[in-house]
Each structure stands twice: as C-alpha cells, then as structure tokens.
Amino acid sequence: MIQNIEPHIYNNTYLTKEQKNTDHVFVFQSGKILLVKKEQNWTVPTRQDIGALKQFEKQETIYLFSIDDQAIFLLKDFAGKTYINNDFTNMKENEISDETTFAYHALSVLRNFTPKWLGFAGITANHLYNWYRSNQFCGCCGTPMDLSTTERAVRCPNCGFTDYPKICPAIIVGVIHEDKILMTKYANRSFKKYALIAGFCEIGETLEDTVRREIMEEVGLKVKNIRYYNNQPWGFSSSLLIGFFADLDGDNQIALDTNELAEAEWFNREDIPEDEENKLSLTYTMMMAFKNQQI
Ligand SMILES: [Zn+2]
C-alpha cells in the first residue's frame, strides 16, 4: 500500500530543521502540485529548484516531517501573510532554462509516483497543507494564528488557543454474501473505478457503528461478523482509512442511495477486475485479498 515505503522510514517527530538545498519542497495550489522536469521526468522540486523561481525565492517554508534523513518542507502561503503569485498557476508550463521546467499537475500523480516514498510524502504533505490552510485564523477569537516553534501546531497570540492537525477516521467495508463481495461505483465523483462501501465516522460512533450505518444508508443492507482487516493513512481526504470485512445478515435486496452511488453489485471472486493504477490503495488491497481467496 502507499504507506509501505520500506526500507525508507517515515519520521514525524517535530524538529526545527535548517533547510538544505537538496531538501524537497511541496507546493500545492487549487488541488494541484508543483513539479519540476528533470531529465524528462517530472519530480518534486528541491529548495535549490524552487530558488530558480522568482515568485518563490524569498518565500518561507514550514518543516513537515522527514523520510530517512531527507527533510520535507511545505512552501508557506498563509493568506494575509504571503501569497503565491496566482498568475503562475494559470500557466501550463513555466520554462526557467533549458534544464528546468515547472508545471502544476493533478494531485492524483502521487498515487503512482516514482520513487514511491516521495508519493507517500506528497499525500501526507497535502494533508498537512490543507490543515495549515484552513487554520490560519483562531477559531475562538478570529486572530491570525502563529506557527508554534515547539510542536506541529498553530497557536493564537491573543487567546492562547492551540490547534493540532486533524485526522478524520473513515471506514471501508467489504460486504460478503455467498462467496461474493459487494462492489460499488460512486455517483458524481471523478473516481470512476469500482470501490467498496466507505464513509467518515460520525461523532459518538464506534467504528462498527459507522460500518453498520454506512451500509444501511448506501445499500439498505444489514451485516454481522464485522472484522478488522487493515488501515491506511490517506491524506487526499485528510483521513485514516480503516478496512473491515462483514457478512450479510438477512435479505440481500439492495436499496441504492443514488445520491452517493451509481451502482452496487455482487461480484464473484474471479470477476473482480485488476487495476494497476490504483494498486496502492487499501480499497484495492481488500478487493484483491478477496479475489485471491485470502478472506
Ligand atoms: Zn484566539
């Protein structure tokens, strides 16, 4: 899965790091990521690469985490403090020299990035970016927040309120009935491939409560024997995905919630389609575990 980056090691202990020219800098804008072209391959720019861009050369960065001894930074773009030049984001490619070209790419490039550890770093950096971006002002008194210098947090200089990165737990569940699994397709989403039933935990619920509620809401079915399978940090939706399998309990008549789903269908193991593009997701790992008789 995307987080399995062995032999590399993800280290999110908060450190105060001086940035080296070789450290990677993530730049996100409007659901896109800035990449640089080197030897015909698009990759994540280093501090040195970023320095070639007039818009960014004086911009500060925020230390996020490390992978091995490689520190990962985010370009700081707090509203009211520093702005990224928006004209730049509208350009398709920005050629700096014969060797260096920059362009914004869809975030989905991170799903199958080479090297893989940098893709995981990007998804995780995007989670932190979205949190920093939506916590620029104190939720209690409206004062612009300061970055804490001692921990990964923002702190209000007026009232002292301190806020920490938020992780939203969400479940994915493979519902099994007579050696078949229930596969779905989302309605009104850019992701058009098969998925399993999924949804965010609501306040006051256990994970099992969420599993039962989501299945009832989306397909009108009851389940029993809910069992944990695996989990995955998924920064695209600021979530931690927790995977379960469960057995149908009673009637198998599907009542589709057409606001959420375009289809829901029982699949035999051998009919589950393979999909190289999404092989690093927990959803796909669960589908393949069922297909390959591991469940
Ligand atoms: Zn405050």
PDB file of C-alpha atoms and ligand atoms in Angstrom:
ATOM      1  CA  MET A   1       0.000   0.000   0.000  1.00  0.00           C
ATOM      2  CA  ILE A   2       1.008   3.638  -0.422  1.00  0.00           C
ATOM      3  CA  GLN A   3       2.385   3.932   3.135  1.00  0.00           C
ATOM      4  CA  ASN A   4       4.618   0.848   2.843  1.00  0.00           C
ATOM      5  CA  ILE A   5       7.852   2.564   1.855  1.00  0.00           C
ATOM      6  CA  GLU A   6      10.409   0.119   3.279  1.00  0.00           C
ATOM      7  CA  PRO A   7      13.391   0.307   3.524  1.00  0.00           C
ATOM      8  CA  HIS A   8      12.679   4.037   3.932  1.00  0.00           C
ATOM      9  CA  ILE A   9      11.453   5.252   7.306  1.00  0.00           C
ATOM     10  CA  TYR A  10       8.818   7.960   7.866  1.00  0.00           C
ATOM     11  CA  ASN A  11       9.682  10.101  10.901  1.00  0.00           C
ATOM     12  CA  ASN A  12       7.127  12.672  12.044  1.00  0.00           C
ATOM     13  CA  THR A  13       8.842  13.738  15.257  1.00  0.00           C
ATOM     14  CA  TYR A  14       8.642  17.540  15.212  1.00  0.00           C
ATOM     15  CA  LEU A  15      12.074  19.071  14.657  1.00  0.00           C
ATOM     16  CA  THR A  16      13.391  22.543  13.987  1.00  0.00           C
ATOM     17  CA  LYS A  17      15.330  21.981  10.792  1.00  0.00           C
ATOM     18  CA  GLU A  18      17.539  24.249   8.777  1.00  0.00           C
ATOM     19  CA  GLN A  19      16.617  23.695   5.171  1.00  0.00           C
ATOM     20  CA  LYS A  20      19.274  22.257   2.889  1.00  0.00           C
ATOM     21  CA  ASN A  21      19.358  22.934  -0.849  1.00  0.00           C
ATOM     22  CA  THR A  22      18.686  19.251  -1.504  1.00  0.00           C
ATOM     23  CA  ASP A  23      15.555  19.037   0.714  1.00  0.00           C
ATOM     24  CA  HIS A  24      12.237  18.646  -1.096  1.00  0.00           C
ATOM     25  CA  VAL A  25       9.652  21.439  -1.031  1.00  0.00           C
ATOM     26  CA  PHE A  26       5.976  20.742  -1.704  1.00  0.00           C
ATOM     27  CA  VAL A  27       3.904  23.490  -3.317  1.00  0.00           C
ATOM     28  CA  PHE A  28       0.141  22.943  -3.565  1.00  0.00           C
ATOM     29  CA  GLN A  29      -2.383  25.207  -5.273  1.00  0.00           C
ATOM     30  CA  SER A  30      -6.054  24.622  -6.088  1.00  0.00           C
ATOM     31  CA  GLY A  31      -5.851  20.836  -5.808  1.00  0.00           C
ATOM     32  CA  LYS A  32      -2.621  20.645  -7.797  1.00  0.00           C
ATOM     33  CA  ILE A  33       1.026  20.024  -7.054  1.00  0.00           C
ATOM     34  CA  LEU A  34       4.046  21.837  -8.492  1.00  0.00           C
ATOM     35  CA  LEU A  35       6.545  19.508 -10.168  1.00  0.00           C
ATOM     36  CA  VAL A  36       9.824  20.138 -11.947  1.00  0.00           C
ATOM     37  CA  LYS A  37      11.001  18.340 -15.065  1.00  0.00           C
ATOM     38  CA  LYS A  38      14.462  16.807 -14.811  1.00  0.00           C
ATOM     39  CA  GLU A  39      15.922  14.566 -17.486  1.00  0.00           C
ATOM     40  CA  GLN A  40      12.425  14.135 -18.982  1.00  0.00           C
ATOM     41  CA  ASN A  41      10.919  13.030 -15.642  1.00  0.00           C
ATOM     42  CA  TRP A  42       8.579  15.117 -13.511  1.00  0.00           C
ATOM     43  CA  THR A  43       9.583  15.167  -9.850  1.00  0.00           C
ATOM     44  CA  VAL A  44       9.194  17.173  -6.633  1.00  0.00           C
ATOM     45  CA  PRO A  45      11.394  20.296  -6.605  1.00  0.00           C
ATOM     46  CA  THR A  46      14.198  20.778  -4.102  1.00  0.00           C
ATOM     47  CA  ARG A  47      14.889  24.062  -2.312  1.00  0.00           C
ATOM     48  CA  GLN A  48      17.510  24.772  -4.943  1.00  0.00           C
ATOM     49  CA  ASP A  49      14.994  24.214  -7.779  1.00  0.00           C
ATOM     50  CA  ILE A  50      12.459  26.490  -6.079  1.00  0.00           C
ATOM     51  CA  GLY A  51      15.125  29.183  -5.826  1.00  0.00           C
ATOM     52  CA  ALA A  52      15.077  29.403  -9.629  1.00  0.00           C
ATOM     53  CA  LEU A  53      11.504  30.726  -9.488  1.00  0.00           C
ATOM     54  CA  LYS A  54      11.250  34.469  -8.878  1.00  0.00           C
ATOM     55  CA  GLN A  55       7.831  34.024  -7.250  1.00  0.00           C
ATOM     56  CA  PHE A  56       9.175  31.679  -4.615  1.00  0.00           C
ATOM     57  CA  GLU A  57      12.809  32.540  -3.970  1.00  0.00           C
ATOM     58  CA  LYS A  58      12.032  34.669  -0.909  1.00  0.00           C
ATOM     59  CA  GLN A  59       9.154  32.541   0.408  1.00  0.00           C
ATOM     60  CA  GLU A  60       9.490  30.826   3.745  1.00  0.00           C
ATOM     61  CA  THR A  61       8.938  27.134   4.228  1.00  0.00           C
ATOM     62  CA  ILE A  62       7.454  25.009   7.018  1.00  0.00           C
ATOM     63  CA  TYR A  63       9.179  21.823   8.158  1.00  0.00           C
ATOM     64  CA  LEU A  64       6.717  18.908   7.901  1.00  0.00           C
ATOM     65  CA  PHE A  65       8.471  15.578   8.569  1.00  0.00           C
ATOM     66  CA  SER A  66      11.431  13.512   7.423  1.00  0.00           C
ATOM     67  CA  ILE A  67      11.880  10.352   5.415  1.00  0.00           C
ATOM     68  CA  ASP A  68      15.238   8.815   6.361  1.00  0.00           C
ATOM     69  CA  ASP A  69      17.500  11.873   6.596  1.00  0.00           C
ATOM     70  CA  GLN A  70      15.593  13.774   3.892  1.00  0.00           C
ATOM     71  CA  ALA A  71      13.623  16.657   5.433  1.00  0.00           C
ATOM     72  CA  ILE A  72      10.314  17.527   3.734  1.00  0.00           C
ATOM     73  CA  PHE A  73       9.096  21.133   3.643  1.00  0.00           C
ATOM     74  CA  LEU A  74       5.972  22.992   2.578  1.00  0.00           C
ATOM     75  CA  LEU A  75       6.040  26.381   0.895  1.00  0.00           C
ATOM     76  CA  LYS A  76       4.311  28.789   3.256  1.00  0.00           C
ATOM     77  CA  ASP A  77       1.345  30.566   1.716  1.00  0.00           C
ATOM     78  CA  PHE A  78      -0.852  31.838   4.528  1.00  0.00           C
ATOM     79  CA  ALA A  79      -3.490  34.272   3.414  1.00  0.00           C
ATOM     80  CA  GLY A  80      -2.739  37.699   4.836  1.00  0.00           C
ATOM     81  CA  LYS A  81       0.928  36.855   5.273  1.00  0.00           C
ATOM     82  CA  THR A  82       2.384  35.763   1.963  1.00  0.00           C
ATOM     83  CA  TYR A  83       0.652  34.914  -1.279  1.00  0.00           C
ATOM     84  CA  ILE A  84       1.798  32.695  -4.086  1.00  0.00           C
ATOM     85  CA  ASN A  85       1.639  34.504  -7.411  1.00  0.00           C
ATOM     86  CA  ASN A  86      -1.601  33.208  -8.879  1.00  0.00           C
ATOM     87  CA  ASP A  87      -0.674  34.147 -12.438  1.00  0.00           C
ATOM     88  CA  PHE A  88       1.908  31.438 -12.282  1.00  0.00           C
ATOM     89  CA  THR A  89      -0.678  28.739 -11.523  1.00  0.00           C
ATOM     90  CA  ASN A  90      -2.527  29.552 -14.720  1.00  0.00           C
ATOM     91  CA  MET A  91       0.479  28.816 -16.894  1.00  0.00           C
ATOM     92  CA  LYS A  92       0.646  25.339 -18.352  1.00  0.00           C
ATOM     93  CA  GLU A  93       4.413  25.023 -18.180  1.00  0.00           C
ATOM     94  CA  ASN A  94       6.931  27.552 -16.984  1.00  0.00           C
ATOM     95  CA  GLU A  95      10.312  27.139 -18.599  1.00  0.00           C
ATOM     96  CA  ILE A  96      13.068  28.637 -16.490  1.00  0.00           C
ATOM     97  CA  SER A  97      16.021  27.440 -18.513  1.00  0.00           C
ATOM     98  CA  ASP A  98      16.874  24.648 -20.931  1.00  0.00           C
ATOM     99  CA  GLU A  99      17.205  22.281 -17.988  1.00  0.00           C
ATOM    100  CA  THR A 100      14.381  23.406 -15.720  1.00  0.00           C
ATOM    101  CA  THR A 101      10.658  23.452 -16.441  1.00  0.00           C
ATOM    102  CA  PHE A 102       7.921  23.761 -13.835  1.00  0.00           C
ATOM    103  CA  ALA A 103       4.247  22.844 -14.096  1.00  0.00           C
ATOM    104  CA  TYR A 104       1.279  22.107 -11.861  1.00  0.00           C
ATOM    105  CA  HIS A 105      -0.050  18.545 -12.044  1.00  0.00           C
ATOM    106  CA  ALA A 106      -3.208  16.891 -10.713  1.00  0.00           C
ATOM    107  CA  LEU A 107      -2.687  15.548  -7.181  1.00  0.00           C
ATOM    108  CA  SER A 108      -3.543  12.070  -8.432  1.00  0.00           C
ATOM    109  CA  VAL A 109       0.011  11.772  -9.858  1.00  0.00           C
ATOM    110  CA  LEU A 110       1.042  10.981  -6.271  1.00  0.00           C
ATOM    111  CA  ARG A 111      -0.885   7.683  -6.333  1.00  0.00           C
ATOM    112  CA  ASN A 112       1.745   6.041  -8.534  1.00  0.00           C
ATOM    113  CA  PHE A 113       4.772   8.250  -8.072  1.00  0.00           C
ATOM    114  CA  THR A 114       8.380   7.249  -8.655  1.00  0.00           C
ATOM    115  CA  PRO A 115      10.051   6.979  -6.191  1.00  0.00           C
ATOM    116  CA  LYS A 116       7.160   5.625  -4.149  1.00  0.00           C
ATOM    117  CA  TRP A 117       8.336   7.153  -0.847  1.00  0.00           C
ATOM    118  CA  LEU A 118       8.092  10.623  -2.404  1.00  0.00           C
ATOM    119  CA  GLY A 119       4.494   9.913  -3.460  1.00  0.00           C
ATOM    120  CA  PHE A 120       3.615   8.973   0.127  1.00  0.00           C
ATOM    121  CA  ALA A 121       5.433  12.100   1.333  1.00  0.00           C
ATOM    122  CA  GLY A 122       3.327  14.163  -1.107  1.00  0.00           C
ATOM    123  CA  ILE A 123      -0.017  12.732   0.020  1.00  0.00           C
ATOM    124  CA  THR A 124       0.959  13.302   3.659  1.00  0.00           C
ATOM    125  CA  ALA A 125       2.261  16.810   2.910  1.00  0.00           C
ATOM    126  CA  ASN A 126      -1.053  17.588   1.189  1.00  0.00           C
ATOM    127  CA  HIS A 127      -2.939  16.547   4.343  1.00  0.00           C
ATOM    128  CA  LEU A 128      -0.828  18.963   6.408  1.00  0.00           C
ATOM    129  CA  TYR A 129      -1.140  21.714   3.763  1.00  0.00           C
ATOM    130  CA  ASN A 130      -4.937  21.505   3.872  1.00  0.00           C
ATOM    131  CA  TRP A 131      -4.865  21.694   7.657  1.00  0.00           C
ATOM    132  CA  TYR A 132      -2.480  24.703   7.771  1.00  0.00           C
ATOM    133  CA  ARG A 133      -4.514  26.430   5.078  1.00  0.00           C
ATOM    134  CA  SER A 134      -7.812  26.054   6.920  1.00  0.00           C
ATOM    135  CA  ASN A 135      -6.370  27.086  10.317  1.00  0.00           C
ATOM    136  CA  GLN A 136      -4.906  30.482   9.517  1.00  0.00           C
ATOM    137  CA  PHE A 137      -7.224  32.235  11.965  1.00  0.00           C
ATOM    138  CA  CYS A 138      -8.167  31.376  15.536  1.00  0.00           C
ATOM    139  CA  GLY A 139     -11.483  29.512  15.651  1.00  0.00           C
ATOM    140  CA  CYS A 140     -12.223  31.076  19.055  1.00  0.00           C
ATOM    141  CA  CYS A 141     -11.419  34.786  18.540  1.00  0.00           C
ATOM    142  CA  GLY A 142     -10.530  35.247  14.827  1.00  0.00           C
ATOM    143  CA  THR A 143      -6.948  36.455  15.354  1.00  0.00           C
ATOM    144  CA  PRO A 144      -4.357  35.303  12.760  1.00  0.00           C
ATOM    145  CA  MET A 145      -2.611  32.211  14.143  1.00  0.00           C
ATOM    146  CA  ASP A 146       1.135  31.852  14.728  1.00  0.00           C
ATOM    147  CA  LEU A 147       3.067  28.715  13.881  1.00  0.00           C
ATOM    148  CA  SER A 148       4.239  27.023  17.062  1.00  0.00           C
ATOM    149  CA  THR A 149       8.026  26.808  17.243  1.00  0.00           C
ATOM    150  CA  THR A 150       7.985  23.774  19.541  1.00  0.00           C
ATOM    151  CA  GLU A 151       5.400  21.413  18.044  1.00  0.00           C
ATOM    152  CA  ARG A 152       3.361  20.761  14.899  1.00  0.00           C
ATOM    153  CA  ALA A 153       0.585  23.163  15.847  1.00  0.00           C
ATOM    154  CA  VAL A 154      -0.788  26.692  15.403  1.00  0.00           C
ATOM    155  CA  ARG A 155      -1.295  28.981  18.384  1.00  0.00           C
ATOM    156  CA  CYS A 156      -3.395  32.108  18.864  1.00  0.00           C
ATOM    157  CA  PRO A 157      -1.265  35.037  20.150  1.00  0.00           C
ATOM    158  CA  ASN A 158      -4.409  36.687  21.555  1.00  0.00           C
ATOM    159  CA  CYS A 159      -6.291  33.993  23.483  1.00  0.00           C
ATOM    160  CA  GLY A 160      -3.737  31.178  23.598  1.00  0.00           C
ATOM    161  CA  PHE A 161      -5.917  28.612  21.789  1.00  0.00           C
ATOM    162  CA  THR A 162      -3.661  25.931  20.281  1.00  0.00           C
ATOM    163  CA  ASP A 163      -4.823  23.681  17.456  1.00  0.00           C
ATOM    164  CA  TYR A 164      -3.275  20.449  16.160  1.00  0.00           C
ATOM    165  CA  PRO A 165      -3.541  18.674  12.786  1.00  0.00           C
ATOM    166  CA  LYS A 166      -6.854  16.852  12.442  1.00  0.00           C
ATOM    167  CA  ILE A 167      -7.238  13.305  11.173  1.00  0.00           C
ATOM    168  CA  CYS A 168     -10.702  12.102  10.154  1.00  0.00           C
ATOM    169  CA  PRO A 169     -11.293   8.361  10.683  1.00  0.00           C
ATOM    170  CA  ALA A 170     -13.219   6.697   7.869  1.00  0.00           C
ATOM    171  CA  ILE A 171     -14.236   3.089   7.266  1.00  0.00           C
ATOM    172  CA  ILE A 172     -14.078   0.907   4.157  1.00  0.00           C
ATOM    173  CA  VAL A 173     -16.051  -2.322   4.234  1.00  0.00           C
ATOM    174  CA  GLY A 174     -16.208  -5.381   2.008  1.00  0.00           C
ATOM    175  CA  VAL A 175     -19.664  -6.930   2.462  1.00  0.00           C
ATOM    176  CA  ILE A 176     -19.622 -10.680   1.754  1.00  0.00           C
ATOM    177  CA  HIS A 177     -22.577 -12.918   0.851  1.00  0.00           C
ATOM    178  CA  GLU A 178     -22.495 -16.487  -0.569  1.00  0.00           C
ATOM    179  CA  ASP A 179     -18.830 -16.160  -1.627  1.00  0.00           C
ATOM    180  CA  LYS A 180     -19.478 -12.830  -3.374  1.00  0.00           C
ATOM    181  CA  ILE A 181     -18.425  -9.292  -2.445  1.00  0.00           C
ATOM    182  CA  LEU A 182     -20.430  -6.101  -2.852  1.00  0.00           C
ATOM    183  CA  MET A 183     -18.639  -3.667  -5.204  1.00  0.00           C
ATOM    184  CA  THR A 184     -19.834  -0.126  -5.825  1.00  0.00           C
ATOM    185  CA  LYS A 185     -19.244   2.871  -8.060  1.00  0.00           C
ATOM    186  CA  TYR A 186     -19.588   6.432  -6.785  1.00  0.00           C
ATOM    187  CA  ALA A 187     -22.107   8.857  -8.214  1.00  0.00           C
ATOM    188  CA  ASN A 188     -20.860  12.362  -9.118  1.00  0.00           C
ATOM    189  CA  ARG A 189     -17.160  11.808  -8.347  1.00  0.00           C
ATOM    190  CA  SER A 190     -14.056  11.924 -10.500  1.00  0.00           C
ATOM    191  CA  PHE A 191     -13.060   8.410  -9.320  1.00  0.00           C
ATOM    192  CA  LYS A 192     -14.924   6.119 -11.759  1.00  0.00           C
ATOM    193  CA  LYS A 193     -13.469   2.709 -10.803  1.00  0.00           C
ATOM    194  CA  TYR A 194     -15.007   0.065  -8.563  1.00  0.00           C
ATOM    195  CA  ALA A 195     -14.878   0.763  -4.837  1.00  0.00           C
ATOM    196  CA  LEU A 196     -16.207  -0.705  -1.600  1.00  0.00           C
ATOM    197  CA  ILE A 197     -18.696   0.928   0.744  1.00  0.00           C
ATOM    198  CA  ALA A 198     -16.946   3.696   2.647  1.00  0.00           C
ATOM    199  CA  GLY A 199     -17.669   6.721   4.794  1.00  0.00           C
ATOM    200  CA  PHE A 200     -16.480   9.004   7.563  1.00  0.00           C
ATOM    201  CA  CYS A 201     -17.092   8.207  11.231  1.00  0.00           C
ATOM    202  CA  GLU A 202     -19.633  10.484  12.832  1.00  0.00           C
ATOM    203  CA  ILE A 203     -19.198  11.902  16.325  1.00  0.00           C
ATOM    204  CA  GLY A 204     -20.374   9.460  19.001  1.00  0.00           C
ATOM    205  CA  GLU A 205     -19.953   6.343  16.837  1.00  0.00           C
ATOM    206  CA  THR A 206     -17.670   3.353  17.220  1.00  0.00           C
ATOM    207  CA  LEU A 207     -16.030   2.095  14.029  1.00  0.00           C
ATOM    208  CA  GLU A 208     -18.506  -0.809  13.954  1.00  0.00           C
ATOM    209  CA  ASP A 209     -21.427   1.639  14.286  1.00  0.00           C
ATOM    210  CA  THR A 210     -20.057   3.513  11.250  1.00  0.00           C
ATOM    211  CA  VAL A 211     -19.775   0.265   9.266  1.00  0.00           C
ATOM    212  CA  ARG A 212     -23.400  -0.653  10.026  1.00  0.00           C
ATOM    213  CA  ARG A 213     -24.722   2.862   9.343  1.00  0.00           C
ATOM    214  CA  GLU A 214     -22.864   3.378   6.058  1.00  0.00           C
ATOM    215  CA  ILE A 215     -24.002   0.021   4.672  1.00  0.00           C
ATOM    216  CA  MET A 216     -27.603   0.699   5.681  1.00  0.00           C
ATOM    217  CA  GLU A 217     -27.534   4.242   4.238  1.00  0.00           C
ATOM    218  CA  GLU A 218     -25.855   3.384   0.931  1.00  0.00           C
ATOM    219  CA  VAL A 219     -27.356  -0.007   0.049  1.00  0.00           C
ATOM    220  CA  GLY A 220     -30.049  -0.738   2.684  1.00  0.00           C
ATOM    221  CA  LEU A 221     -28.435  -3.958   3.967  1.00  0.00           C
ATOM    222  CA  LYS A 222     -27.733  -5.381   7.437  1.00  0.00           C
ATOM    223  CA  VAL A 223     -24.389  -7.001   8.344  1.00  0.00           C
ATOM    224  CA  LYS A 224     -22.890  -9.215  11.086  1.00  0.00           C
ATOM    225  CA  ASN A 225     -19.411 -10.573  11.969  1.00  0.00           C
ATOM    226  CA  ILE A 226     -17.661  -7.236  11.358  1.00  0.00           C
ATOM    227  CA  ARG A 227     -13.915  -7.912  11.440  1.00  0.00           C
ATOM    228  CA  TYR A 228     -10.925  -5.590  11.146  1.00  0.00           C
ATOM    229  CA  TYR A 229      -8.649  -6.098   8.145  1.00  0.00           C
ATOM    230  CA  ASN A 230      -6.073  -3.278   7.756  1.00  0.00           C
ATOM    231  CA  ASN A 231      -5.701   0.504   7.693  1.00  0.00           C
ATOM    232  CA  GLN A 232      -4.136   3.272   5.609  1.00  0.00           C
ATOM    233  CA  PRO A 233      -3.331   6.963   6.120  1.00  0.00           C
ATOM    234  CA  TRP A 234      -4.967   8.794   3.204  1.00  0.00           C
ATOM    235  CA  GLY A 235      -4.012  12.446   3.085  1.00  0.00           C
ATOM    236  CA  PHE A 236      -6.125  13.210  -0.031  1.00  0.00           C
ATOM    237  CA  SER A 237      -9.198  13.231   2.250  1.00  0.00           C
ATOM    238  CA  SER A 238      -7.334  14.127   5.498  1.00  0.00           C
ATOM    239  CA  SER A 239      -8.303  10.704   6.788  1.00  0.00           C
ATOM    240  CA  LEU A 240      -7.148   7.450   8.289  1.00  0.00           C
ATOM    241  CA  LEU A 241      -8.971   4.662   6.442  1.00  0.00           C
ATOM    242  CA  ILE A 242      -9.865   1.591   8.489  1.00  0.00           C
ATOM    243  CA  GLY A 243     -10.794  -1.517   6.490  1.00  0.00           C
ATOM    244  CA  PHE A 244     -13.270  -4.211   7.583  1.00  0.00           C
ATOM    245  CA  PHE A 245     -14.994  -7.217   6.133  1.00  0.00           C
ATOM    246  CA  ALA A 246     -18.522  -8.145   7.215  1.00  0.00           C
ATOM    247  CA  ASP A 247     -21.099 -10.803   6.352  1.00  0.00           C
ATOM    248  CA  LEU A 248     -24.569 -10.007   5.077  1.00  0.00           C
ATOM    249  CA  ASP A 249     -27.230 -10.528   7.746  1.00  0.00           C
ATOM    250  CA  GLY A 250     -30.568 -11.452   6.149  1.00  0.00           C
ATOM    251  CA  ASP A 251     -32.110 -10.040   2.986  1.00  0.00           C
ATOM    252  CA  ASN A 252     -29.711  -9.327   0.061  1.00  0.00           C
ATOM    253  CA  GLN A 253     -32.060  -6.909  -1.740  1.00  0.00           C
ATOM    254  CA  ILE A 254     -30.075  -3.712  -2.456  1.00  0.00           C
ATOM    255  CA  ALA A 255     -31.737  -0.301  -1.981  1.00  0.00           C
ATOM    256  CA  LEU A 256     -29.260   2.072  -3.640  1.00  0.00           C
ATOM    257  CA  ASP A 257     -28.703   5.600  -2.324  1.00  0.00           C
ATOM    258  CA  THR A 258     -28.413   7.263  -5.718  1.00  0.00           C
ATOM    259  CA  ASN A 259     -27.033  10.479  -4.209  1.00  0.00           C
ATOM    260  CA  GLU A 260     -23.924   8.550  -3.136  1.00  0.00           C
ATOM    261  CA  LEU A 261     -23.666   5.597  -5.501  1.00  0.00           C
ATOM    262  CA  ALA A 262     -24.136   4.987  -9.213  1.00  0.00           C
ATOM    263  CA  GLU A 263     -24.162   1.198  -8.786  1.00  0.00           C
ATOM    264  CA  ALA A 264     -23.735  -1.658  -6.307  1.00  0.00           C
ATOM    265  CA  GLU A 265     -23.310  -5.228  -7.460  1.00  0.00           C
ATOM    266  CA  TRP A 266     -22.374  -8.659  -6.019  1.00  0.00           C
ATOM    267  CA  PHE A 267     -19.143  -9.935  -7.636  1.00  0.00           C
ATOM    268  CA  ASN A 268     -17.721 -13.464  -7.787  1.00  0.00           C
ATOM    269  CA  ARG A 269     -14.068 -13.641  -6.773  1.00  0.00           C
ATOM    270  CA  GLU A 270     -12.834 -14.355 -10.312  1.00  0.00           C
ATOM    271  CA  ASP A 271     -14.803 -11.442 -11.811  1.00  0.00           C
ATOM    272  CA  ILE A 272     -13.146  -8.716  -9.712  1.00  0.00           C
ATOM    273  CA  PRO A 273     -11.200  -6.559 -12.216  1.00  0.00           C
ATOM    274  CA  GLU A 274      -7.487  -5.873 -11.764  1.00  0.00           C
ATOM    275  CA  ASP A 275      -6.392  -2.247 -11.819  1.00  0.00           C
ATOM    276  CA  GLU A 276      -2.673  -1.461 -11.820  1.00  0.00           C
ATOM    277  CA  GLU A 277      -3.264   2.279 -11.491  1.00  0.00           C
ATOM    278  CA  ASN A 278      -4.847   2.052  -8.057  1.00  0.00           C
ATOM    279  CA  LYS A 279      -2.972  -0.901  -6.632  1.00  0.00           C
ATOM    280  CA  LEU A 280      -1.564   1.074  -3.669  1.00  0.00           C
ATOM    281  CA  SER A 281      -4.956   1.844  -2.095  1.00  0.00           C
ATOM    282  CA  LEU A 282      -6.497  -0.039   0.829  1.00  0.00           C
ATOM    283  CA  THR A 283      -9.726  -0.475  -1.190  1.00  0.00           C
ATOM    284  CA  TYR A 284      -7.877  -2.276  -3.961  1.00  0.00           C
ATOM    285  CA  THR A 285      -5.809  -4.325  -1.486  1.00  0.00           C
ATOM    286  CA  MET A 286      -9.079  -5.522   0.080  1.00  0.00           C
ATOM    287  CA  MET A 287     -10.621  -6.401  -3.293  1.00  0.00           C
ATOM    288  CA  MET A 288      -7.515  -8.392  -4.261  1.00  0.00           C
ATOM    289  CA  ALA A 289      -7.406 -10.159  -0.871  1.00  0.00           C
ATOM    290  CA  PHE A 290     -10.951 -11.392  -1.547  1.00  0.00           C
ATOM    291  CA  LYS A 291     -10.229 -12.284  -5.188  1.00  0.00           C
ATOM    292  CA  ASN A 292      -7.138 -14.290  -4.147  1.00  0.00           C
ATOM    293  CA  GLN A 293      -9.040 -16.321  -1.502  1.00  0.00           C
ATOM    294  CA  GLN A 294      -7.207 -14.654   1.397  1.00  0.00           C
ATOM    295  CA  ILE A 295     -10.522 -13.705   3.012  1.00  0.00           C
TER     296      ILE A 295
HETATM  297 ZN    ZN B   1      -7.776  33.256  19.742  1.00  0.00          ZN
END
